[in-house]
CSV table of C-alpha atoms in Angstrom, one decimal:
chain,number,residue,atom,x,y,z
A,1,MET,CA,12.4,-35.8,-1.4
A,2,ASN,CA,13.0,-34.9,-5.0
A,3,LEU,CA,12.2,-31.3,-6.1
A,4,THR,CA,12.1,-29.2,-9.4
A,5,LEU,CA,14.0,-25.9,-8.7
A,6,LYS,CA,13.3,-23.1,-11.3
A,7,VAL,CA,16.2,-20.6,-10.7
A,8,TRP,CA,16.8,-17.4,-12.1
A,9,ARG,CA,20.2,-17.3,-14.0
A,10,GLN,CA,22.0,-14.2,-15.0
A,11,SER,CA,25.6,-14.1,-15.6
A,12,GLY,CA,25.9,-10.3,-15.3
A,13,PRO,CA,24.3,-6.9,-14.8
A,14,ASP,CA,23.9,-6.5,-18.5
A,15,ASP,CA,22.7,-10.3,-19.3
A,16,GLU,CA,19.1,-10.7,-19.8
A,17,GLY,CA,18.7,-13.8,-17.6
A,18,LYS,CA,16.2,-16.6,-17.5
A,19,LEU,CA,14.7,-19.2,-15.4
A,20,VAL,CA,16.6,-22.4,-15.5
A,21,ARG,CA,15.1,-25.8,-14.4
A,22,TYR,CA,16.9,-28.1,-12.2
A,23,GLN,CA,15.9,-31.4,-10.6
A,24,ILE,CA,17.0,-32.1,-7.4
A,25,GLU,CA,17.1,-35.4,-5.6
A,26,ASP,CA,17.1,-36.7,-2.0
A,27,VAL,CA,16.5,-33.2,-0.2
A,28,SER,CA,16.6,-34.1,3.3
A,29,PRO,CA,13.8,-32.1,5.5
A,30,ASP,CA,16.1,-31.4,7.8
A,31,MET,CA,18.0,-29.0,5.3
A,32,SER,CA,17.6,-25.2,5.3
A,33,PHE,CA,16.7,-23.8,2.0
A,34,LEU,CA,20.4,-22.3,1.5
A,35,GLU,CA,21.7,-25.8,2.4
A,36,MET,CA,19.3,-27.3,-0.2
A,37,LEU,CA,20.9,-24.8,-2.8
A,38,ASP,CA,24.5,-25.7,-1.5
A,39,VAL,CA,23.7,-29.2,-2.5
A,40,LEU,CA,22.5,-28.0,-5.9
A,41,ASN,CA,25.7,-26.2,-6.3
A,42,GLU,CA,27.9,-28.8,-5.5
A,43,ARG,CA,26.3,-30.9,-8.2
A,44,LEU,CA,26.6,-28.2,-10.7
A,45,ILE,CA,30.3,-27.7,-9.9
A,46,LEU,CA,31.0,-31.5,-10.2
A,47,ALA,CA,29.3,-31.5,-13.5
A,48,GLY,CA,31.4,-28.4,-14.7
A,49,ASP,CA,28.5,-26.0,-14.6
A,50,ASP,CA,28.5,-22.4,-13.1
A,51,PRO,CA,27.2,-22.6,-9.5
A,52,VAL,CA,24.1,-20.3,-8.7
A,53,ALA,CA,25.4,-17.3,-7.0
A,54,PHE,CA,23.2,-16.1,-3.9
A,55,ASP,CA,23.8,-13.8,-0.9
A,56,HIS,CA,24.4,-15.5,2.4
A,57,ASP,CA,26.4,-14.8,5.6
A,58,CYS,CA,25.5,-15.6,9.0
A,59,ARG,CA,22.8,-18.4,8.3
A,60,GLU,CA,21.4,-17.6,11.6
A,61,GLY,CA,18.9,-15.1,10.7
A,62,ILE,CA,20.4,-12.0,11.8
A,63,CYS,CA,22.6,-10.6,8.9
A,64,GLY,CA,20.0,-9.9,6.3
A,65,MET,CA,22.4,-11.0,3.6
A,66,CYS,CA,20.0,-13.9,2.2
A,67,SER,CA,17.6,-12.3,-0.2
A,68,MET,CA,15.4,-14.6,-2.5
A,69,MET,CA,11.8,-14.5,-3.6
A,70,ILE,CA,10.6,-18.0,-3.2
A,71,ASP,CA,7.5,-18.5,-5.2
A,72,GLY,CA,6.6,-15.1,-5.3
A,73,VAL,CA,7.0,-14.4,-1.7
A,74,ALA,CA,10.1,-12.5,-0.1
A,75,HIS,CA,11.8,-15.1,2.1
A,76,GLY,CA,9.4,-17.8,1.3
A,77,PRO,CA,6.4,-19.1,3.2
A,78,GLN,CA,7.4,-19.0,6.6
A,79,LYS,CA,6.5,-15.9,8.3
A,80,ASN,CA,9.1,-13.9,10.5
A,81,THR,CA,11.8,-16.0,8.9
A,82,THR,CA,14.7,-15.5,6.8
A,83,THR,CA,15.7,-17.8,3.8
A,84,CYS,CA,18.4,-19.3,5.6
A,85,GLN,CA,16.3,-20.2,8.4
A,86,LEU,CA,13.4,-21.6,6.2
A,87,HIS,CA,13.8,-25.2,6.2
A,88,MET,CA,12.8,-28.1,3.6
A,89,ARG,CA,10.5,-29.7,6.1
A,90,HIS,CA,7.9,-27.1,4.7
A,91,TYR,CA,8.1,-28.7,1.3
A,92,ASN,CA,6.7,-31.9,-0.3
A,93,ASP,CA,8.0,-34.3,-2.4
A,94,GLY,CA,7.5,-33.5,-6.1
A,95,ASP,CA,7.1,-29.7,-5.5
A,96,THR,CA,8.3,-27.0,-8.1
A,97,ILE,CA,9.8,-23.9,-6.5
A,98,VAL,CA,10.4,-20.7,-8.2
A,99,ILE,CA,13.5,-18.8,-7.1
A,100,GLU,CA,14.0,-15.2,-8.3
A,101,PRO,CA,16.3,-12.2,-6.9
A,102,TRP,CA,14.8,-9.3,-5.4
A,103,ARG,CA,13.1,-6.9,-8.2
A,104,ALA,CA,13.5,-3.3,-7.9
A,105,ARG,CA,15.5,-0.7,-10.1
A,106,PRO,CA,17.7,0.5,-6.9
A,107,PHE,CA,18.6,-3.1,-6.5
A,108,PRO,CA,20.3,-4.1,-9.7
A,109,VAL,CA,21.1,-7.9,-10.4
A,110,VAL,CA,25.0,-8.6,-10.0
A,111,LYS,CA,24.5,-12.1,-10.8
A,112,ASP,CA,21.9,-14.7,-10.7
A,113,LEU,CA,20.1,-14.1,-7.3
A,114,VAL,CA,22.6,-11.6,-6.0
A,115,VAL,CA,21.3,-8.0,-6.0
A,116,ASP,CA,23.3,-4.8,-5.0
A,117,ARG,CA,21.7,-3.3,-2.0
A,118,SER,CA,24.1,-0.2,-1.8
A,119,ALA,CA,20.9,2.1,-2.0
A,120,PHE,CA,20.2,1.2,1.6
A,121,ASP,CA,23.7,2.0,2.6
A,122,ARG,CA,23.3,5.5,0.9
A,123,ILE,CA,20.0,5.9,2.7
A,124,ILE,CA,21.8,5.2,6.3
A,125,GLN,CA,24.5,7.4,5.4
A,126,ALA,CA,22.1,10.3,4.5
A,127,GLY,CA,21.0,10.3,8.3
A,128,GLY,CA,21.0,7.0,9.8
A,129,PHE,CA,23.3,7.8,12.5
A,130,ILE,CA,23.7,10.0,15.8
A,131,SER,CA,26.4,12.6,16.3
A,132,VAL,CA,27.9,12.0,19.5
A,133,PRO,CA,31.3,12.6,21.0
A,134,ALA,CA,33.1,9.4,21.2
A,135,GLY,CA,34.6,8.4,24.6
A,136,SER,CA,34.2,5.9,27.3
A,137,ALA,CA,30.9,4.1,27.5
A,138,PRO,CA,28.2,6.2,29.2
A,139,ASP,CA,26.4,4.8,32.6
A,140,ALA,CA,23.4,2.7,31.8
A,141,HIS,CA,21.5,4.9,33.7
A,142,ALA,CA,22.9,8.4,32.8
A,143,THR,CA,19.9,9.0,30.2
A,144,PRO,CA,16.5,7.4,31.4
A,145,VAL,CA,14.7,6.1,28.5
A,146,PRO,CA,10.9,5.4,29.0
A,147,LYS,CA,10.1,1.6,29.0
A,148,LEU,CA,7.6,1.6,26.1
A,149,ASP,CA,9.8,3.9,24.1
A,150,ALA,CA,12.7,1.5,24.6
A,151,ASP,CA,10.7,-1.6,23.3
A,152,ASP,CA,9.4,0.3,20.3
A,153,ALA,CA,12.9,1.5,19.3
A,154,PHE,CA,14.2,-1.9,19.8
A,155,ASP,CA,11.5,-3.5,17.5
A,156,ALA,CA,12.4,-1.0,14.9
A,157,ALA,CA,16.1,-1.4,15.4
A,158,THR,CA,15.9,-5.2,14.8
A,159,CYS,CA,15.8,-4.3,11.2
A,160,ILE,CA,18.5,-6.2,9.3
A,161,GLY,CA,18.3,-4.4,5.9
A,162,CYS,CA,17.7,-7.4,4.0
A,163,GLY,CA,15.2,-5.7,1.7
A,164,ALA,CA,12.5,-8.0,1.6
A,165,CYS,CA,10.1,-4.9,2.2
A,166,VAL,CA,11.2,-3.7,-1.2
A,167,ALA,CA,11.0,-6.9,-3.0
A,168,ALA,CA,7.4,-7.4,-1.7
A,169,CYS,CA,6.0,-4.0,-2.1
A,170,PRO,CA,3.9,-3.5,-5.3
A,171,ASN,CA,5.2,-0.1,-5.4
A,172,GLY,CA,8.9,-1.2,-4.9
A,173,SER,CA,9.0,1.4,-1.9
A,174,ALA,CA,11.7,1.1,0.7
A,175,SER,CA,9.6,3.0,3.2
A,176,LEU,CA,9.5,0.2,5.7
A,177,PHE,CA,13.3,-0.1,5.8
A,178,THR,CA,13.7,3.9,6.3
A,179,ALA,CA,11.1,4.1,8.8
A,180,ALA,CA,12.5,1.5,10.9
A,181,LYS,CA,15.8,3.2,11.1
A,182,ILE,CA,14.0,6.6,11.7
A,183,THR,CA,11.9,5.3,14.2
A,184,HIS,CA,14.7,3.5,16.0
A,185,LEU,CA,16.7,6.6,16.5
A,186,GLY,CA,13.9,9.1,16.6
A,187,LEU,CA,12.4,7.4,19.8
A,188,LEU,CA,15.6,7.5,21.7
A,189,PRO,CA,17.0,10.7,23.4
A,190,GLN,CA,20.2,10.4,21.7
A,191,GLY,CA,18.5,10.6,18.4
A,192,GLN,CA,16.5,13.8,19.2
A,193,PRO,CA,19.0,16.5,18.2
A,194,GLU,CA,19.2,15.4,14.5
A,195,ARG,CA,15.6,13.9,14.5
A,196,GLY,CA,14.0,16.2,11.8
A,197,SER,CA,17.1,16.8,9.4
A,198,ARG,CA,17.5,12.8,9.6
A,199,ALA,CA,14.0,12.1,8.6
A,200,ARG,CA,14.3,14.7,5.7
A,201,ALA,CA,17.8,13.6,4.6
A,202,MET,CA,16.7,9.7,4.7
A,203,VAL,CA,13.4,10.3,2.9
A,204,GLU,CA,15.0,12.6,0.1
A,205,GLN,CA,17.9,9.9,-0.4
A,206,MET,CA,15.1,7.1,-0.6
A,207,ASP,CA,13.3,9.0,-3.4
A,208,GLU,CA,16.5,9.9,-5.1
A,209,GLU,CA,17.4,6.1,-5.3
A,210,GLY,CA,14.3,5.6,-7.2
A,211,PHE,CA,12.0,3.5,-5.0
A,212,GLY,CA,8.5,3.8,-5.4
A,213,GLY,CA,6.1,5.6,-3.2
A,214,CYS,CA,4.4,3.9,-0.3
A,215,THR,CA,0.6,3.5,-0.4
A,216,ASN,CA,0.3,1.5,2.9
A,217,THR,CA,-0.5,-1.7,1.4
A,218,GLY,CA,1.1,-3.6,4.3
A,219,GLU,CA,2.9,-6.1,2.0
A,220,CYS,CA,6.3,-5.0,3.7
A,221,THR,CA,5.7,-5.9,7.0
A,222,ALA,CA,4.0,-9.2,6.3
A,223,VAL,CA,7.3,-10.6,4.8
A,224,CYS,CA,9.5,-8.8,7.1
A,225,PRO,CA,11.7,-11.4,8.7
A,226,LYS,CA,11.8,-9.4,11.8
A,227,GLY,CA,8.2,-8.2,11.7
A,228,ILE,CA,8.9,-4.6,11.6
A,229,PRO,CA,5.6,-3.0,12.4
A,230,LEU,CA,3.7,-0.7,10.1
A,231,ASP,CA,3.5,2.3,12.3
A,232,THR,CA,7.1,2.9,11.9
A,233,ILE,CA,6.0,4.4,8.5
A,234,ALA,CA,3.5,6.7,10.1
A,235,ARG,CA,6.4,7.8,12.6
A,236,MET,CA,8.7,8.6,9.6
A,237,ASN,CA,5.7,10.5,7.9
A,238,SER,CA,5.2,12.5,11.0
A,239,ASP,CA,9.0,13.1,11.5
A,240,TYR,CA,9.3,14.0,7.9
A,241,LEU,CA,6.1,16.3,7.8
A,242,ARG,CA,7.0,18.3,11.0
A,243,ALA,CA,10.5,18.9,9.7
A,244,SER,CA,9.5,19.9,6.4
A,245,ARG,CA,6.9,22.5,8.2
A,246,LYS,CA,9.7,24.0,10.1
A,247,SER,CA,12.2,24.6,7.6
A,248,GLY,CA,9.8,25.2,4.6
B,1,MET,CA,-3.4,11.4,-1.9
B,2,ALA,CA,-4.2,11.7,1.8
B,3,VAL,CA,-5.3,15.6,1.9
B,4,SER,CA,-7.4,15.3,-1.5
B,5,GLY,CA,-8.9,12.1,-0.1
B,6,ALA,CA,-9.9,13.9,3.1
B,7,VAL,CA,-11.7,16.5,1.2
B,8,LEU,CA,-13.7,13.8,-0.6
B,9,VAL,CA,-14.5,12.2,2.4
B,10,PHE,CA,-16.1,15.2,4.0
B,11,PHE,CA,-17.9,15.5,0.5
B,12,LEU,CA,-19.3,12.0,0.8
B,13,VAL,CA,-20.7,12.5,4.4
B,14,ALA,CA,-22.4,15.7,3.2
B,15,HIS,CA,-23.5,13.9,0.1
B,16,MET,CA,-25.1,11.0,1.9
B,17,ALA,CA,-26.7,13.3,4.5
B,18,GLY,CA,-28.2,15.3,1.7
B,19,ASN,CA,-29.5,11.9,0.1
B,20,LEU,CA,-31.2,10.7,3.3
B,21,LYS,CA,-33.5,13.7,3.2
B,22,ILE,CA,-35.2,11.9,0.4
B,23,PHE,CA,-37.2,9.9,3.3
B,24,ALA,CA,-38.3,13.2,4.8
B,25,GLY,CA,-40.5,13.6,1.5
B,26,ALA,CA,-40.2,15.2,-1.8
B,27,GLU,CA,-40.6,18.8,-0.2
B,28,SER,CA,-37.9,18.4,2.2
B,29,PHE,CA,-35.4,16.8,-0.4
B,30,ASN,CA,-36.3,19.6,-3.1
B,31,GLY,CA,-36.0,22.0,-0.4
B,32,TYR,CA,-32.7,21.2,0.7
B,33,ALA,CA,-31.4,21.1,-3.0
B,34,ALA,CA,-32.7,24.6,-3.4
B,35,TRP,CA,-31.2,25.7,0.0
B,36,LEU,CA,-27.9,24.7,-1.4
B,37,ARG,CA,-28.2,27.0,-4.2
B,38,GLU,CA,-29.3,29.9,-1.9
B,39,VAL,CA,-27.4,29.4,1.2
B,40,GLY,CA,-25.7,32.9,2.3
B,41,TYR,CA,-27.9,34.8,-0.1
B,42,PRO,CA,-27.9,37.9,-0.3
B,43,LEU,CA,-24.3,38.1,1.1
B,44,LEU,CA,-23.3,35.5,-1.4
B,45,PRO,CA,-24.5,35.6,-4.9
B,46,HIS,CA,-27.1,32.9,-6.1
B,47,ARG,CA,-25.2,29.4,-6.2
B,48,GLY,CA,-22.2,31.3,-4.8
B,49,LEU,CA,-21.2,28.8,-1.9
B,50,LEU,CA,-22.3,25.8,-4.2
B,51,THR,CA,-20.0,26.9,-6.9
B,52,LEU,CA,-17.3,27.5,-4.6
B,53,LEU,CA,-17.8,23.9,-3.2
B,54,GLU,CA,-17.8,22.4,-6.6
B,55,ALA,CA,-14.6,24.2,-7.7
B,56,GLY,CA,-13.0,22.8,-4.4
B,57,LEU,CA,-14.4,19.3,-5.3
B,58,VAL,CA,-13.0,19.5,-8.9
B,59,VAL,CA,-9.6,20.5,-7.5
B,60,ALA,CA,-9.7,17.7,-4.8
B,61,ILE,CA,-10.5,15.2,-7.7
B,62,GLY,CA,-7.9,16.5,-9.8
B,63,ALA,CA,-5.3,16.2,-7.1
B,64,HIS,CA,-6.4,12.8,-5.9
B,65,MET,CA,-6.0,11.5,-9.5
B,66,TRP,CA,-2.8,13.2,-10.4
B,67,SER,CA,-1.3,11.8,-7.3
B,68,ALA,CA,-2.5,8.3,-8.0
B,69,ILE,CA,-1.1,8.6,-11.5
B,70,VAL,CA,2.1,9.9,-10.0
B,71,LEU,CA,2.4,6.9,-7.5
B,72,THR,CA,1.6,4.3,-10.1
B,73,ARG,CA,4.2,5.9,-12.7
B,74,ARG,CA,6.8,5.5,-9.9
B,75,ALA,CA,5.8,2.3,-8.8
B,76,ALA,CA,6.2,1.1,-12.5
B,77,HIS,CA,9.5,2.9,-12.7
B,78,ALA,CA,10.9,1.3,-9.5
B,79,ARG,CA,10.2,-2.3,-10.8
B,80,PRO,CA,11.3,-2.5,-14.3
B,81,VAL,CA,11.6,-6.2,-14.5
B,82,LYS,CA,8.6,-8.1,-13.2
B,83,TYR,CA,8.4,-11.4,-11.1
B,84,ALA,CA,8.1,-14.6,-13.1
B,85,ALA,CA,6.2,-16.3,-10.5
B,86,LYS,CA,2.7,-14.8,-9.5
B,87,VAL,CA,3.6,-12.3,-6.4
B,88,LYS,CA,1.2,-13.7,-3.7
B,89,SER,CA,-0.1,-10.9,-1.4
B,90,ARG,CA,0.7,-11.7,2.2
B,91,ALA,CA,-1.0,-8.7,3.7
B,92,ASN,CA,-4.7,-9.3,3.8
B,93,GLY,CA,-6.8,-6.7,2.1
B,94,TYR,CA,-9.2,-7.0,-0.9
B,95,ALA,CA,-9.8,-3.3,-0.3
B,96,THR,CA,-6.0,-2.6,-0.6
B,97,ARG,CA,-5.4,-4.3,-3.7
B,98,THR,CA,-8.4,-2.8,-5.4
B,99,MET,CA,-7.4,0.9,-4.8
B,100,ARG,CA,-6.0,1.5,-8.1
B,101,TRP,CA,-8.3,0.0,-10.8
B,102,GLY,CA,-10.9,0.6,-8.0
B,103,GLY,CA,-10.3,4.2,-8.4
B,104,VAL,CA,-10.6,4.2,-12.1
B,105,ILE,CA,-14.0,2.4,-12.1
B,106,ILE,CA,-15.3,4.9,-9.3
B,107,PHE,CA,-14.2,7.8,-11.9
B,108,PHE,CA,-16.2,6.3,-14.6
B,109,PHE,CA,-19.2,5.7,-12.1
B,110,VAL,CA,-18.9,9.5,-11.1
B,111,ILE,CA,-19.0,10.5,-14.8
B,112,TYR,CA,-22.3,8.5,-15.2
B,113,HIS,CA,-23.7,9.8,-11.9
B,114,LEU,CA,-23.3,13.2,-12.9
B,115,LEU,CA,-24.7,12.7,-16.3
B,116,ASP,CA,-27.7,10.9,-14.7
B,117,MET,CA,-28.5,13.1,-11.7
B,118,THR,CA,-26.8,16.4,-12.0
B,119,PHE,CA,-27.4,17.1,-15.8
B,120,GLY,CA,-30.2,14.8,-16.3
B,121,VAL,CA,-28.7,13.6,-19.7
B,122,THR,CA,-29.4,9.9,-19.2
B,123,ASN,CA,-32.3,10.5,-16.7
B,124,PRO,CA,-35.9,9.7,-17.9
B,125,GLU,CA,-36.9,12.9,-16.4
B,126,GLY,CA,-34.2,15.2,-18.1
B,127,HIS,CA,-32.8,18.2,-16.2
B,128,ASP,CA,-35.9,20.3,-15.9
B,129,ALA,CA,-37.5,17.8,-13.4
B,130,THR,CA,-37.1,18.4,-9.5
B,131,PRO,CA,-34.1,16.5,-7.9
B,132,PHE,CA,-36.7,14.3,-6.1
B,133,ALA,CA,-38.5,13.4,-9.4
B,134,ARG,CA,-35.1,12.8,-11.2
B,135,MET,CA,-34.0,10.6,-8.1
B,136,VAL,CA,-37.3,8.5,-8.3
B,137,ALA,CA,-37.3,8.2,-11.9
B,138,GLY,CA,-33.7,7.1,-11.8
B,139,PHE,CA,-34.1,4.0,-9.6
B,140,GLU,CA,-37.6,3.2,-10.5
B,141,PRO,CA,-38.3,-0.5,-10.5
B,142,ALA,CA,-38.2,-0.8,-14.3
B,143,ARG,CA,-34.8,0.5,-14.2
B,144,TRP,CA,-33.5,-2.1,-11.9
B,145,TYR,CA,-30.1,-2.5,-13.8
B,146,ILE,CA,-29.4,1.1,-13.0
B,147,THR,CA,-29.7,0.4,-9.1
B,148,VAL,CA,-27.6,-2.7,-9.4
B,149,PHE,CA,-24.9,-0.4,-11.2
B,150,TYR,CA,-25.1,2.0,-8.3
B,151,VAL,CA,-25.0,-0.6,-5.7
B,152,ILE,CA,-21.8,-2.2,-7.2
B,153,SER,CA,-20.2,1.5,-7.6
B,154,VAL,CA,-21.1,2.3,-4.0
B,155,VAL,CA,-19.7,-0.7,-2.6
B,156,MET,CA,-16.5,0.1,-4.7
B,157,VAL,CA,-16.5,3.4,-3.1
B,158,GLY,CA,-16.8,1.9,0.2
B,159,LEU,CA,-13.9,-0.6,-0.4
B,160,HIS,CA,-12.0,2.3,-1.5
B,161,LEU,CA,-12.6,4.2,1.9
B,162,ARG,CA,-11.9,0.9,3.7
B,163,HIS,CA,-8.4,1.3,2.9
B,164,GLY,CA,-8.2,4.9,2.1
B,165,LEU,CA,-9.4,6.4,5.4
B,166,TRP,CA,-6.8,4.9,7.6
B,167,SER,CA,-4.2,5.0,5.0
B,168,ALA,CA,-4.8,8.7,4.7
B,169,LEU,CA,-3.9,9.1,8.6
B,170,GLN,CA,-1.1,6.9,8.1
B,171,THR,CA,0.4,9.0,5.3
B,172,LEU,CA,-0.2,12.2,7.3
B,173,GLY,CA,1.8,10.4,10.2
B,174,VAL,CA,-1.0,10.3,12.8
B,175,ALA,CA,-1.8,6.6,12.6
B,176,ARG,CA,-1.2,4.8,15.8
B,177,ARG,CA,-3.1,1.7,17.5
B,178,TYR,CA,-4.0,0.0,14.2
B,179,PRO,CA,-6.7,-2.2,15.6
B,180,VAL,CA,-8.7,0.6,16.7
B,181,LEU,CA,-7.9,2.6,13.6
B,182,LYS,CA,-8.7,-0.1,11.3
B,183,ALA,CA,-12.0,-0.9,12.9
B,184,SER,CA,-13.0,2.7,12.7
B,185,ALA,CA,-12.2,3.0,9.0
B,186,ALA,CA,-14.4,-0.2,8.6
B,187,VAL,CA,-17.3,1.3,10.6
B,188,VAL,CA,-17.2,4.7,8.9
B,189,SER,CA,-17.0,3.3,5.3
B,190,GLY,CA,-19.5,0.6,6.2
B,191,LEU,CA,-22.1,3.5,7.5
B,192,LEU,CA,-21.2,5.7,4.5
B,193,THR,CA,-22.0,2.5,2.0
B,194,ILE,CA,-25.2,1.7,3.8
B,195,GLY,CA,-26.3,5.5,3.7
B,196,PHE,CA,-25.7,5.5,0.1
B,197,LEU,CA,-27.3,2.3,-0.7
B,198,VAL,CA,-30.7,2.7,1.4
B,199,VAL,CA,-31.9,5.5,-0.9
B,200,PRO,CA,-31.7,3.6,-4.3
B,201,LEU,CA,-33.0,0.5,-3.0
B,202,ALA,CA,-35.7,2.0,-1.2
B,203,ILE,CA,-36.8,3.6,-4.4
B,204,THR,CA,-36.6,0.6,-6.5
B,205,PHE,CA,-38.3,-1.4,-3.9
B,206,GLY,CA,-41.2,1.2,-3.7
B,207,VAL,CA,-40.5,2.3,-0.2
B,208,VAL,CA,-40.1,5.8,-1.6
B,209,LYS,CA,-42.4,6.9,-4.3
């Protein structure tokens, strides 16, 4: 199939950037979205042009590197799917596809479709960990965890930190990401000692980074490639409010 | 947002209950309005509790608007460069998408509503008439366009509550079991909307005279 792409091109953080049209022919429906961009880049390189920069790593939907706003939807039209797992069979001959980077002040554009997501790293550094004495692995049954808690914690732990939640949020809020980490650790026994301080530190870091406030629109969970549920945000709010009440 | 909104929800419930007294006749309705001014007397001064409640409402509305403005400004600050493609909403919710501008519309409605029913400025009966007379004159069949305006505004309030009710519980960290929660929010906002709508409609269609 033949497609028209409108791709955001921006040579660096200080460049203004603009959408550039590309025609791409003979796209196979079996290609992934990123493979289609690979083909475009090969042609650009052969023609002596600068290839389109985009983030990618595992290409199997688990690393969270790929990050594209495709026709106004984070990770494109396929639900619960990262860009790398989106395939061209979902498109028709003659389609025009607009590809843009995530848009948020805390995610500055590095080049073309690549944004700097270090803000997420700093939120994790603020409290997304548990302090335990290192040593040999504990016995699996040494600390019992109720099945339902384990399931909810695991659902939250599947967050790959891609940033689609921020990209899709009309408020540019990072609440779903932060809430997923807080829920994951806060539901498990190992996370209890730092539960309150973790929630406060991570929420405060999130606000400091310049993310917007959550108004529970649910756009985040709708585009999340891992389907992180919205109730993680209620858990985050609950932990945060309880910790704030305790220490004033 | 959540706390001030909750205060306003309690007010709406009381307001609706008061409105429905219109079906019990002019005496009951006017009596209720008078009682609001006399409640607690002589322990409290005349209009004492009412003034206190009004002050609380003004504070709640102010806080609600202030939080809305802060959130809107933070949102604008968090996304300095807009998307070129129209961002498609993937979450379903007309009510959710209309919270901000719907809120502004509700604000203007409240101003008109106060001028109409509380201060009697735009009401044909004026300020000195009884509450029942003001109400009946306000929605008389000849003023059907006023009724239409009220109906649209009340539906906007209902939509606002549809998202606001469960969203407030989410913000306060108590939201769990979304299907139940969202269904309850829909039922409560639906009941409030109907409760507010029957009164002006009943007057316009001549059920209450």
